[in-house]
Coordinates of C-alpha atoms and ligand atoms in Angstrom, one line a residue:
Chain A
M1314 CA 40.5 39.8 45.2
S1315 CA 39.7 40.9 41.8
D1316 CA 37.4 38.4 39.7
T1317 CA 40.0 38.5 37.1
Q1318 CA 42.6 36.6 39.1
L1319 CA 42.8 32.7 39.3
L1320 CA 45.7 32.3 42.3
K1321 CA 46.6 35.2 44.5
V1322 CA 49.6 34.8 46.3
D1323 CA 50.1 36.9 49.3
N1324 CA 52.9 37.4 51.8
L1325 CA 53.8 33.4 51.8
S1326 CA 56.8 32.5 54.0
K1327 CA 58.2 29.3 55.2
S1328 CA 61.0 28.5 57.4
F1329 CA 62.9 25.1 58.3
G1330 CA 64.5 25.5 61.4
G1331 CA 66.8 28.6 60.5
V1332 CA 66.3 28.4 56.9
R1333 CA 64.5 30.6 55.0
A1334 CA 63.3 28.8 52.3
L1335 CA 60.6 31.5 51.2
H1336 CA 60.3 34.4 52.1
H1337 CA 57.7 37.2 51.8
V1338 CA 56.6 36.1 48.2
S1339 CA 53.6 37.4 46.2
F1340 CA 52.2 37.3 43.3
D1341 CA 48.8 36.9 41.4
L1342 CA 47.8 34.6 38.1
K1343 CA 45.0 35.5 35.5
P1344 CA 43.2 32.2 34.7
G1345 CA 44.6 30.9 31.6
E1346 CA 48.3 32.8 32.0
L1347 CA 51.5 30.6 32.0
L1348 CA 53.8 32.3 34.9
G1349 CA 57.2 30.9 34.1
V1350 CA 59.2 30.6 37.9
I1351 CA 63.1 30.6 37.6
G1352 CA 65.8 30.9 40.2
P1353 CA 68.7 29.2 41.1
N1354 CA 69.3 25.4 43.0
G1355 CA 67.5 25.7 46.1
S1356 CA 65.9 29.1 45.9
G1357 CA 62.7 28.0 47.0
K1358 CA 60.6 27.4 44.2
T1359 CA 59.6 23.7 45.1
T1360 CA 59.1 25.1 48.6
L1361 CA 56.5 27.6 46.8
V1362 CA 54.5 25.1 45.1
N1363 CA 54.6 23.3 48.1
L1364 CA 53.3 25.9 50.2
I1365 CA 50.4 26.6 47.5
T1366 CA 49.4 23.1 47.1
R1367 CA 49.6 22.9 50.9
F1368 CA 52.0 19.7 51.0
V1369 CA 54.1 21.9 53.7
K1370 CA 52.4 24.5 55.8
P1371 CA 53.4 28.1 55.2
T1372 CA 55.1 29.9 58.7
S1373 CA 52.8 32.8 57.6
G1374 CA 50.8 34.1 54.2
T1375 CA 47.8 33.6 52.5
V1376 CA 46.8 31.8 49.2
W1377 CA 43.7 32.5 47.3
F1378 CA 42.2 30.4 44.7
K1379 CA 39.4 31.3 42.8
G1380 CA 38.3 33.7 45.4
K1381 CA 38.2 31.4 48.3
K1382 CA 40.9 30.9 50.7
I1383 CA 42.8 27.6 50.3
S1384 CA 46.0 27.9 52.4
H1385 CA 44.1 26.6 55.4
L1386 CA 42.6 23.5 53.7
P1387 CA 44.6 20.0 53.4
P1388 CA 46.2 19.2 50.0
Y1389 CA 43.5 16.8 49.1
K1390 CA 41.0 19.6 49.3
I1391 CA 42.7 21.9 47.5
V1392 CA 43.3 18.8 44.4
R1393 CA 39.6 18.6 44.3
L1394 CA 39.4 22.6 43.8
G1395 CA 41.3 22.3 40.5
V1396 CA 44.9 22.6 41.5
A1397 CA 47.0 20.0 40.0
R1398 CA 50.9 19.8 40.6
T1399 CA 54.1 17.3 39.4
F1400 CA 56.3 16.4 41.1
Q1401 CA 60.2 17.8 40.3
M1402 CA 61.1 13.8 41.5
V1403 CA 58.6 11.5 39.8
K1404 CA 56.5 9.7 41.9
P1405 CA 55.0 6.9 40.1
F1406 CA 53.9 3.4 41.7
Y1407 CA 56.8 1.6 40.3
N1408 CA 55.2 -1.6 40.5
L1409 CA 52.4 -0.8 38.4
P1410 CA 52.2 -0.7 35.0
A1411 CA 52.3 2.9 33.8
F1412 CA 48.6 2.5 32.6
K1413 CA 47.5 1.2 35.9
N1414 CA 49.3 4.4 37.9
M1415 CA 46.6 6.5 36.2
I1416 CA 43.5 4.4 37.5
I1417 CA 44.3 6.3 40.9
S1418 CA 44.4 9.7 39.3
L1419 CA 40.8 8.7 37.8
Y1420 CA 39.5 7.4 41.1
S1421 CA 39.9 11.1 42.3
P1422 CA 36.7 12.3 43.4
R1423 CA 37.2 15.3 41.3
M1424 CA 36.1 13.3 38.6
K1425 CA 32.6 12.6 40.2
Q1426 CA 32.4 16.6 40.9
L1427 CA 32.6 17.6 36.9
A1428 CA 30.3 17.6 35.0
G1429 CA 29.9 15.1 32.9
G1430 CA 33.1 13.8 34.1
R1431 CA 34.8 11.0 32.3
Y1432 CA 33.1 7.7 33.3
G1433 CA 33.3 4.3 32.1
D1434 CA 36.2 2.1 31.9
R1435 CA 39.0 3.5 34.0
D1436 CA 41.3 1.7 31.8
A1437 CA 40.7 2.7 28.4
V1438 CA 40.4 6.5 29.6
A1439 CA 44.0 6.0 31.2
L1440 CA 45.2 4.6 27.7
D1441 CA 43.7 7.1 26.0
L1442 CA 45.6 9.9 28.3
L1443 CA 48.9 8.3 28.4
E1444 CA 48.7 8.7 24.0
E1445 CA 48.0 12.2 24.5
V1446 CA 51.3 12.8 26.3
G1447 CA 53.2 10.3 24.0
F1448 CA 53.3 6.9 25.2
E1449 CA 53.3 5.6 21.9
R1450 CA 49.9 3.1 21.6
D1451 CA 51.6 0.6 18.6
A1452 CA 54.4 0.3 20.7
H1453 CA 52.7 -0.6 23.7
V1454 CA 54.5 1.2 26.1
A1455 CA 51.4 2.2 28.6
Y1456 CA 51.5 -1.8 29.6
K1457 CA 55.1 -1.8 30.9
L1458 CA 56.0 -1.1 34.8
A1459 CA 56.9 2.0 35.5
G1460 CA 59.9 0.7 37.0
A1461 CA 61.2 -0.1 33.7
L1462 CA 60.3 2.9 32.2
P1463 CA 63.0 5.7 30.9
Q1464 CA 62.8 9.4 32.9
G1465 CA 61.4 10.9 29.5
Y1466 CA 58.2 8.1 29.9
L1467 CA 57.9 9.3 34.0
K1468 CA 57.9 13.1 33.1
R1469 CA 55.2 12.3 30.9
L1470 CA 53.0 9.9 33.1
E1471 CA 53.2 12.7 35.7
L1472 CA 51.9 15.0 33.5
A1473 CA 49.0 12.8 32.4
K1474 CA 48.3 12.1 36.1
A1475 CA 47.9 16.1 36.6
I1476 CA 45.9 16.2 33.2
A1477 CA 43.2 13.5 34.2
L1478 CA 42.0 15.5 37.0
E1479 CA 41.2 18.3 34.7
P1480 CA 42.4 21.2 37.0
D1481 CA 42.0 24.3 36.4
L1482 CA 45.2 25.4 37.1
F1483 CA 49.0 23.5 36.5
I1484 CA 52.0 23.7 39.0
L1485 CA 55.2 22.0 36.7
D1486 CA 57.7 21.6 38.9
E1487 CA 60.8 20.9 36.7
L1488 CA 59.0 19.0 34.0
F1489 CA 61.6 19.1 31.7
S1490 CA 65.0 18.5 33.7
G1491 CA 66.3 15.6 32.7
L1492 CA 65.2 15.1 29.5
S1493 CA 66.8 15.2 26.1
L1494 CA 66.4 18.4 23.5
A1495 CA 64.0 16.5 21.5
E1496 CA 61.9 15.1 24.6
V1497 CA 61.4 18.4 25.4
A1498 CA 60.0 19.5 22.2
S1499 CA 57.7 16.5 22.0
I1500 CA 55.9 18.1 25.3
V1501 CA 55.9 21.3 24.6
P1502 CA 52.9 21.1 22.1
I1503 CA 51.2 19.6 24.7
I1504 CA 51.4 22.2 27.2
E1505 CA 50.2 24.9 24.2
K1506 CA 47.6 22.6 24.2
M1507 CA 46.7 23.0 27.7
R1508 CA 46.6 26.5 27.0
I1509 CA 44.7 26.8 24.2
A1510 CA 41.7 24.8 26.3
G1511 CA 42.1 27.9 28.6
K1512 CA 44.4 26.5 31.4
A1513 CA 46.5 28.7 33.7
I1514 CA 50.0 26.8 34.3
I1515 CA 52.6 27.5 36.2
M1516 CA 55.9 26.4 34.9
I1517 CA 59.0 25.8 37.0
E1518 CA 61.8 25.6 35.1
H1519 CA 65.8 25.7 34.9
R1520 CA 65.5 25.0 30.8
L1521 CA 65.4 29.2 30.2
K1522 CA 65.4 29.3 26.4
E1523 CA 61.9 27.0 26.3
L1524 CA 60.6 28.6 29.2
F1525 CA 61.2 32.1 27.8
R1526 CA 59.7 30.8 24.0
I1527 CA 56.3 29.9 25.9
A1528 CA 56.0 31.9 29.0
D1529 CA 53.5 35.1 29.4
R1530 CA 55.6 36.3 32.4
V1531 CA 58.0 35.0 34.7
I1532 CA 59.3 35.5 38.4
V1533 CA 62.4 35.2 39.4
M1534 CA 63.6 33.7 42.7
N1535 CA 66.6 33.8 44.7
Y1536 CA 67.3 33.3 48.4
G1537 CA 63.6 32.8 48.7
E1538 CA 62.5 36.2 47.6
K1539 CA 61.9 37.2 44.6
I1540 CA 63.7 39.2 42.6
A1541 CA 61.9 40.3 39.5
D1542 CA 58.6 39.9 37.7
G1543 CA 57.6 40.6 34.5
T1544 CA 57.8 39.4 30.6
S1545 CA 60.3 36.9 29.9
K1546 CA 62.3 39.8 28.1
D1547 CA 62.0 42.6 31.1
V1548 CA 63.4 39.7 33.4
M1549 CA 65.8 38.6 31.0
E1550 CA 67.5 42.2 30.8
S1551 CA 67.1 42.8 34.5
E1552 CA 70.4 43.3 36.1
A1553 CA 69.7 42.0 39.4
V1554 CA 69.0 38.4 37.7
K1555 CA 71.8 38.7 35.5
S1556 CA 73.7 38.3 38.5
A1557 CA 71.7 36.6 40.7
Y1558 CA 71.2 33.8 38.3
L1559 CA 72.3 33.9 34.7
G1560 CA 75.7 34.3 35.7
T1561 CA 76.0 31.3 37.9
E1562 CA 74.2 29.0 35.1
A1563 CA 76.0 27.7 31.9
D1564 CA 72.8 27.1 30.4
Chain B
M1497 CA 79.5 -17.4 29.3
K1498 CA 77.0 -15.8 31.5
K1499 CA 73.6 -17.1 31.5
R1500 CA 70.3 -15.6 33.1
K1501 CA 67.1 -17.2 33.6
E1502 CA 64.1 -16.3 31.8
R1503 CA 60.7 -16.5 33.1
I1504 CA 57.8 -17.3 29.9
D1505 CA 54.3 -17.3 30.3
R1506 CA 53.2 -20.6 29.6
G1507 CA 51.1 -20.8 26.6
I1508 CA 47.9 -22.1 28.2
K1509 CA 48.1 -19.1 30.6
V1510 CA 48.3 -16.8 27.5
R1511 CA 45.3 -18.2 25.9
S1512 CA 43.4 -18.9 28.8
T1513 CA 43.2 -14.9 29.4
D1514 CA 41.5 -14.2 26.7
I1515 CA 38.2 -15.6 24.5
F1516 CA 39.8 -18.7 24.0
A1517 CA 39.4 -19.6 28.0
L1518 CA 36.2 -22.1 27.3
S1519 CA 37.4 -23.4 24.3
S1520 CA 38.6 -26.7 25.7
W1521 CA 38.8 -28.9 28.7
R1522 CA 42.2 -28.4 29.7
E1523 CA 42.4 -24.8 30.0
M1524 CA 38.7 -24.5 31.7
I1525 CA 40.2 -26.8 34.6
Y1526 CA 43.6 -24.6 34.5
L1527 CA 41.8 -21.5 35.1
A1528 CA 39.4 -22.8 37.6
L1529 CA 41.9 -25.0 39.5
P1530 CA 43.3 -22.1 41.8
R1531 CA 39.7 -21.1 42.9
L1532 CA 38.6 -25.2 43.1
L1533 CA 41.3 -26.4 45.0
P1534 CA 41.3 -24.3 48.4
I1535 CA 37.1 -24.5 48.5
V1536 CA 37.3 -28.3 47.5
G1537 CA 40.1 -28.6 50.3
C1538 CA 38.4 -26.5 53.0
L1539 CA 35.0 -28.3 52.7
M1540 CA 36.7 -31.8 52.3
L1541 CA 39.3 -31.3 55.2
P1542 CA 36.6 -31.6 58.2
I1543 CA 35.5 -34.5 57.0
V1544 CA 38.9 -36.4 56.5
L1545 CA 40.3 -35.1 60.0
G1546 CA 39.6 -36.8 63.3
V1547 CA 38.3 -34.8 66.3
Y1548 CA 41.7 -33.4 67.2
W1549 CA 43.1 -32.0 63.7
Q1550 CA 39.4 -31.3 63.6
K1551 CA 40.3 -28.1 66.7
V1552 CA 43.4 -27.5 64.5
L1553 CA 42.2 -27.0 62.1
L1554 CA 39.9 -24.7 63.4
S1555 CA 42.6 -22.6 65.0
V1556 CA 44.3 -22.8 61.5
A1557 CA 40.9 -20.7 60.1
V1558 CA 41.3 -18.1 62.8
F1559 CA 44.8 -17.4 62.1
A1560 CA 44.3 -17.7 58.7
L1561 CA 41.8 -14.6 59.1
L1562 CA 44.2 -12.7 61.4
A1563 CA 46.5 -13.3 58.5
I1564 CA 44.1 -11.9 56.0
S1565 CA 43.3 -8.7 58.6
W1566 CA 47.1 -8.1 59.3
D1567 CA 47.7 -8.2 54.9
I1568 CA 44.8 -5.9 54.3
L1569 CA 46.2 -3.3 56.6
A1570 CA 49.3 -4.0 55.1
Q1571 CA 48.7 -3.5 52.2
T1572 CA 47.4 0.1 52.8
G1573 CA 50.9 1.0 54.3
M1574 CA 49.8 0.4 58.4
V1575 CA 52.0 -2.5 59.7
S1576 CA 49.9 -3.9 62.5
L1577 CA 51.7 -6.0 65.5
G1578 CA 48.7 -6.0 67.2
Q1579 CA 46.3 -8.2 66.2
A1580 CA 45.5 -9.1 68.9
L1581 CA 43.8 -6.1 69.7
F1582 CA 41.3 -7.0 67.0
F1583 CA 40.7 -10.3 68.3
G1584 CA 40.4 -9.5 71.9
V1585 CA 38.1 -6.9 71.0
G1586 CA 36.1 -9.0 69.0
A1587 CA 36.1 -11.9 71.9
Y1588 CA 35.2 -9.6 74.6
C1589 CA 32.0 -7.7 72.6
A1590 CA 30.7 -11.6 72.0
G1591 CA 31.0 -12.7 75.6
V1592 CA 29.4 -9.2 77.1
L1593 CA 26.8 -9.7 74.9
N1594 CA 26.5 -13.2 75.6
H1595 CA 27.2 -13.4 79.1
Y1596 CA 25.1 -10.2 80.3
W1597 CA 22.5 -10.3 78.4
G1598 CA 21.9 -13.9 76.9
V1599 CA 22.2 -13.2 73.2
S1600 CA 22.6 -15.9 70.9
P1601 CA 25.7 -16.5 69.1
F1602 CA 24.1 -16.3 65.7
I1603 CA 24.1 -12.5 66.5
T1604 CA 26.7 -11.7 68.9
I1605 CA 29.1 -12.6 66.3
P1606 CA 28.1 -10.4 63.8
V1607 CA 27.8 -7.5 66.1
A1608 CA 30.8 -8.3 67.5
A1609 CA 32.4 -8.4 64.3
I1610 CA 30.9 -4.9 63.2
A1611 CA 31.2 -3.2 66.7
G1612 CA 34.6 -4.8 67.1
G1613 CA 35.8 -2.9 64.1
L1614 CA 34.1 0.1 64.9
I1615 CA 36.2 0.1 68.3
C1616 CA 39.2 -1.1 66.7
T1617 CA 38.9 1.9 64.0
L1618 CA 38.7 4.5 67.3
F1619 CA 41.3 3.1 69.4
L1620 CA 43.8 3.5 66.3
L1621 CA 41.9 7.0 64.9
P1622 CA 43.9 9.4 67.0
V1623 CA 47.3 7.6 65.4
L1624 CA 46.2 7.2 62.0
R1625 CA 48.5 9.9 60.6
L1626 CA 51.8 8.2 62.4
R1627 CA 53.6 6.7 59.8
G1628 CA 55.8 3.2 59.9
I1629 CA 57.2 1.9 63.2
Y1630 CA 55.7 4.5 65.2
F1631 CA 51.6 3.4 63.9
S1632 CA 52.9 -0.4 64.8
M1633 CA 54.0 0.5 68.1
V1634 CA 51.1 1.8 69.1
T1635 CA 48.9 -1.3 67.7
L1636 CA 51.5 -3.6 70.2
I1637 CA 50.8 -1.4 73.1
I1638 CA 47.0 -0.9 73.1
P1639 CA 46.3 -4.9 73.8
I1640 CA 48.9 -4.5 76.5
M1641 CA 47.1 -1.6 78.1
L1642 CA 43.6 -3.3 77.8
V1643 CA 44.8 -6.2 79.6
R1644 CA 46.0 -4.0 82.5
I1645 CA 42.9 -2.3 82.2
I1646 CA 40.8 -5.0 82.3
E1647 CA 42.8 -6.4 85.7
A1648 CA 42.9 -3.0 87.4
T1649 CA 39.3 -2.1 87.1
K1650 CA 38.0 -5.8 87.4
I1651 CA 35.2 -5.3 84.5
F1652 CA 33.9 -8.2 82.5
G1653 CA 35.0 -10.7 85.0
G1654 CA 38.3 -9.1 85.7
T1655 CA 41.1 -11.7 85.8
E1656 CA 38.6 -14.6 86.2
G1657 CA 37.0 -13.9 82.7
L1658 CA 33.4 -14.5 81.6
S1659 CA 32.6 -18.2 81.3
G1660 CA 29.8 -20.4 80.6
M1661 CA 29.2 -19.0 77.1
T1662 CA 26.2 -20.5 74.5
P1663 CA 28.0 -22.7 72.2
L1664 CA 27.4 -23.0 68.5
P1665 CA 24.7 -26.0 68.5
S1666 CA 27.4 -28.5 66.9
K1667 CA 30.9 -29.1 65.9
W1668 CA 29.7 -29.3 62.5
V1669 CA 28.2 -26.1 62.8
E1670 CA 31.1 -24.4 64.3
I1671 CA 33.8 -25.7 61.7
Y1672 CA 31.6 -25.2 58.7
L1673 CA 30.7 -21.5 59.9
I1674 CA 34.5 -20.7 59.8
M1675 CA 35.2 -22.3 57.0
G1676 CA 32.6 -20.4 55.2
V1677 CA 33.8 -17.2 56.3
L1678 CA 37.0 -18.2 55.5
L1679 CA 36.8 -18.7 51.9
T1680 CA 34.2 -15.4 51.5
V1681 CA 36.6 -13.3 52.7
L1682 CA 39.5 -14.7 51.1
F1683 CA 37.9 -14.4 47.7
C1684 CA 35.7 -11.2 48.1
F1685 CA 38.8 -9.4 49.3
R1686 CA 41.6 -10.8 47.0
R1687 CA 38.9 -9.6 44.4
M1688 CA 39.0 -5.8 46.4
L1689 CA 42.7 -5.6 46.3
D1690 CA 42.3 -6.6 42.5
S1691 CA 39.7 -3.5 41.8
D1692 CA 40.3 -0.1 40.9
Y1693 CA 39.3 0.3 45.0
G1694 CA 42.4 -1.7 45.9
L1695 CA 44.8 0.1 43.9
V1696 CA 44.0 3.0 45.7
L1697 CA 45.0 1.5 48.9
K1698 CA 48.2 -0.2 47.4
G1699 CA 48.8 3.2 46.4
I1700 CA 48.7 4.9 49.9
S1701 CA 51.4 2.2 50.8
D1702 CA 53.8 2.7 47.9
N1703 CA 53.7 6.4 47.4
D1704 CA 50.9 8.2 50.0
R1705 CA 52.0 12.0 48.6
S1706 CA 51.1 10.7 45.4
V1707 CA 47.7 9.3 46.2
I1708 CA 46.9 12.6 48.2
N1709 CA 47.9 14.4 44.8
A1710 CA 44.6 13.2 43.0
G1711 CA 42.6 14.6 45.5
I1712 CA 41.9 11.1 47.1
N1713 CA 41.7 11.8 51.6
I1714 CA 44.1 8.7 52.0
Y1715 CA 43.1 9.0 55.6
W1716 CA 39.3 8.2 54.7
F1717 CA 40.7 5.1 52.6
K1718 CA 43.2 4.2 55.9
V1719 CA 39.3 4.2 58.5
Q1720 CA 38.3 2.1 55.8
S1721 CA 41.0 -0.1 55.5
L1722 CA 41.5 -0.5 59.4
F1723 CA 37.6 -1.1 59.9
I1724 CA 37.7 -4.2 57.5
A1725 CA 40.9 -5.4 58.8
G1726 CA 39.0 -4.6 62.4
S1727 CA 36.0 -6.2 61.6
I1728 CA 37.9 -9.7 60.1
G1729 CA 39.8 -10.0 63.0
A1730 CA 36.7 -9.3 65.5
F1731 CA 35.2 -11.8 64.0
S1732 CA 37.4 -14.4 64.8
G1733 CA 37.6 -13.7 68.7
A1734 CA 33.9 -13.7 68.7
F1735 CA 33.9 -17.2 67.5
M1736 CA 36.5 -18.2 69.5
T1737 CA 34.8 -16.9 72.9
H1738 CA 31.8 -19.3 71.5
V1739 CA 34.0 -22.2 71.3
Y1740 CA 36.0 -22.1 74.0
M1741 CA 32.9 -20.8 76.1
F1742 CA 35.0 -18.4 77.5
V1743 CA 36.4 -15.3 77.5
G1744 CA 39.1 -13.4 79.3
M1745 CA 42.1 -12.1 79.0
P1746 CA 44.6 -14.6 77.2
V1747 CA 42.5 -13.0 73.9
F1748 CA 45.1 -10.5 74.1
V1749 CA 48.1 -12.3 74.2
L1750 CA 51.1 -11.4 71.7
D1751 CA 50.3 -15.0 70.0
Y1752 CA 47.4 -13.5 68.4
S1753 CA 49.7 -10.6 67.0
I1754 CA 53.0 -12.3 65.9
L1755 CA 51.5 -15.8 64.3
P1756 CA 49.5 -14.2 61.5
I1757 CA 52.0 -12.1 60.8
A1758 CA 54.7 -15.3 60.2
A1759 CA 51.8 -16.8 58.4
A1760 CA 51.4 -13.7 55.9
V1761 CA 55.2 -13.8 55.7
V1762 CA 56.2 -16.9 55.0
G1763 CA 52.9 -17.2 52.9
G1764 CA 53.6 -14.2 50.3
P1765 CA 52.2 -11.0 51.7
G1766 CA 49.6 -8.7 49.3
T1767 CA 47.7 -11.5 47.6
L1768 CA 45.6 -12.8 51.0
A1769 CA 45.6 -16.3 49.5
G1770 CA 49.5 -16.4 50.7
A1771 CA 48.3 -15.3 54.4
T1772 CA 45.8 -18.5 54.3
L1773 CA 48.4 -20.6 53.2
G1774 CA 51.2 -19.5 55.5
A1775 CA 48.3 -20.2 57.9
F1776 CA 47.6 -23.6 57.0
L1777 CA 51.1 -24.4 57.4
L1778 CA 52.3 -22.7 60.4
V1779 CA 50.1 -23.8 62.7
P1780 CA 49.5 -27.4 62.2
M1781 CA 53.6 -27.6 62.2
S1782 CA 53.5 -25.4 65.3
E1783 CA 50.9 -28.2 66.9
A1784 CA 53.1 -31.3 65.1
L1785 CA 56.0 -30.0 67.1
R1786 CA 54.2 -30.1 70.4
G1787 CA 56.1 -33.6 71.3
F1788 CA 59.7 -31.9 71.0
G1789 CA 58.6 -29.9 74.8
G1790 CA 61.3 -27.3 75.1
L1791 CA 62.6 -27.1 71.8
R1792 CA 59.6 -26.7 70.3
I1793 CA 60.0 -23.0 69.7
V1794 CA 63.5 -23.5 68.4
L1795 CA 62.5 -26.3 65.8
Y1796 CA 59.7 -23.8 64.8
G1797 CA 62.2 -20.6 64.7
V1798 CA 64.3 -22.7 62.2
F1799 CA 61.6 -23.6 60.7
L1800 CA 60.6 -20.0 59.6
V1801 CA 63.6 -19.0 59.2
V1802 CA 64.6 -21.5 56.3
F1803 CA 61.4 -20.7 54.6
I1804 CA 62.1 -17.0 54.8
V1805 CA 65.5 -17.4 53.6
A1806 CA 64.8 -19.8 51.3
L1807 CA 61.4 -18.2 49.4
P1808 CA 61.6 -14.5 50.3
E1809 CA 58.9 -14.0 47.9
G1810 CA 56.4 -16.3 49.9
I1811 CA 55.0 -19.6 49.1
F1812 CA 52.2 -18.7 47.3
H1813 CA 54.0 -16.0 44.6
Y1814 CA 56.4 -18.9 44.3
I1815 CA 53.7 -21.2 43.5
Q1816 CA 52.0 -18.7 41.2
R1817 CA 55.2 -18.0 39.2
K1818 CA 55.4 -22.0 38.4
Y1819 CA 52.1 -22.6 37.7
H1820 CA 51.5 -19.7 34.9
Q1821 CA 55.6 -19.6 33.6
F1822 CA 58.2 -21.9 32.7
E1823 CA 61.9 -20.8 33.2
R1824 CA 64.4 -21.4 31.0
W1825 CA 68.4 -20.6 31.0
V1826 CA 69.7 -18.3 28.1
E1827 CA 72.9 -16.9 27.5
V1828 CA 73.4 -13.0 28.0
E1829 CA 75.5 -11.3 25.0
K1830 CA 77.9 -9.4 26.5
Ligands
LIG3254 N1 61.5 19.5 54.1 C1 62.9 20.4 54.0 N2 63.6 20.8 55.5 C2 64.7 21.9 55.8 N3 65.0 22.1 54.7 C3 64.2 22.2 53.0 C4 62.8 21.5 53.2 N4 62.5 21.9 51.9 C5 63.3 22.9 51.4 N5 64.4 23.1 52.3 C6 65.3 24.1 52.2 O1 64.7 25.3 51.4 C7 65.2 26.0 50.7 C8 64.9 25.6 49.4 O2 64.4 25.0 49.0 P1 63.9 24.2 47.3 O3 63.6 22.6 46.9 O4 62.7 25.0 47.7 O5 64.8 25.0 46.4 P2 64.9 24.7 45.0 O6 64.1 26.3 44.3 O7 63.2 24.1 44.2 O8 65.8 24.3 44.2 P3 66.1 23.3 42.9 O9 66.4 24.1 42.0 O10 67.2 22.2 43.2 O11 64.7 22.3 42.7 C9 66.8 25.0 50.6 O12 67.8 25.3 51.2 C10 66.8 23.5 51.1 O13 67.4 23.0 51.5
LIG3255 MG1 62.7 22.3 43.2

């Protein structure tokens, strides 16, 4: 693989029993690129994320990251190399305050690997990071139990946990779903900031309008296969996509 | 009119969490009392108790340690049904060292604690990836298997066990050794669970995928937790070997597995203090019920059920709440 690629996914497949969740999917990603992934429900988007991060073992296929094969590594090692993901179904520690949720990410061995990693008071760093993603400091939202927070804040918490790891690649699985337009609008600048910092991002989204506006490139999934790959404009005009996806969604 | 109970932190709690803590005697006592009470209690009890209840106190401390060990594992998402494994392995380690090589109890006990912790960790290493009930089943089965192995191969004295162990120098050394260790273990590991490290352990039981997603190798943390819990359990076994001056197959009986769980649940899991409190309640109660003969277990069971139904959060959590907060009824607006 060439130096210009950050991530290379080659012929990745996964079957659950008889269900073909993902079928020979290949693509690459350049550093700093924002790749959108769209597709109808059950088309294999989350499975794709799970395979790249190795939370699920691929049936076949390979993944390279920064020129290194990662598809045989355990998930925690992939995170340490610089891939951070958020979960579609948020996974906070419900009986801890929001800022304490951050501590575990800040405890990550990745922190120690990074040159000039964030040391010192983890509580303070956690509060700073949460403020960055929109936990208003004056309102003391960060001190509330995660279990008492509305969905919008839980999604931001997921994002803050990923940012804490200072990854080179973010994989955001439906970060916007379940959020109001205003909430989405407030998160978009955070993502733009990540891009300015040179981070590559893979965004799984159902919110096409918002995604097409910020994505460099979009791939379209249907029944576990990649059916289109191109700029937002190309993809929107592609016939295969219209019939597979846009026709079925009233978005 | 619907009413709802509202809980509010006592003023003294709020004040004593910040700088004003040292501004008045009342607040200093408020802060120190929860720590002083158990320390003074544990150090005074041996003096005021008679010979019989001193023996019971030893048993209390041993079960408290086993309950703390269970609680640490449970906090890391591993529900053990086999505390007897830790206890028994520690007991045999000390017994073998003392019986075959005549090593002094002051060396066998610490060595057995560390070696016992390692051996238990190795036993459970292959099943660390099992979740929930599958892990629990294995912890239940291993001590039963070990008993059969000792019986069949006749190693370590077989069914007879090993006797004639060196006792500790005096009953005062015995009792203050175990009390000292209990207090140290209780305060140190409570502190550990409150630290960021402890947060990671608790995170594993809450939501292991989220912890993995921080680049943390949860199996390595589980190994550490297992070793800590194993060592605490093995210590109590090694200690009892020298108290009874004997080690044999009874060290693997189910009592050592079940009672610690009951103590932790009744006392309130997750705090270690609850587990200790539970042992201080259940073990003497079980002794006091001896007069009832065959009905003892029934009464004991009834008490357990009453506790669990009346205070499902555990006694310690209840006391802690009452200490720090007051309650009042407020009307709920429709
Ligand atoms: N653990 C699993 N076991 C069995 N089948 C699974 C599993 N995970 C996913 N699948 C199946 O794989 C297919 C793809 O699912 P996936 O979750 O990847 O879809 P998705 O594109 O993320 O959908 P959504 O938009 O609803 O999030 C579905 O048919 C799903 O039922
Ligand atoms: Mg999905």
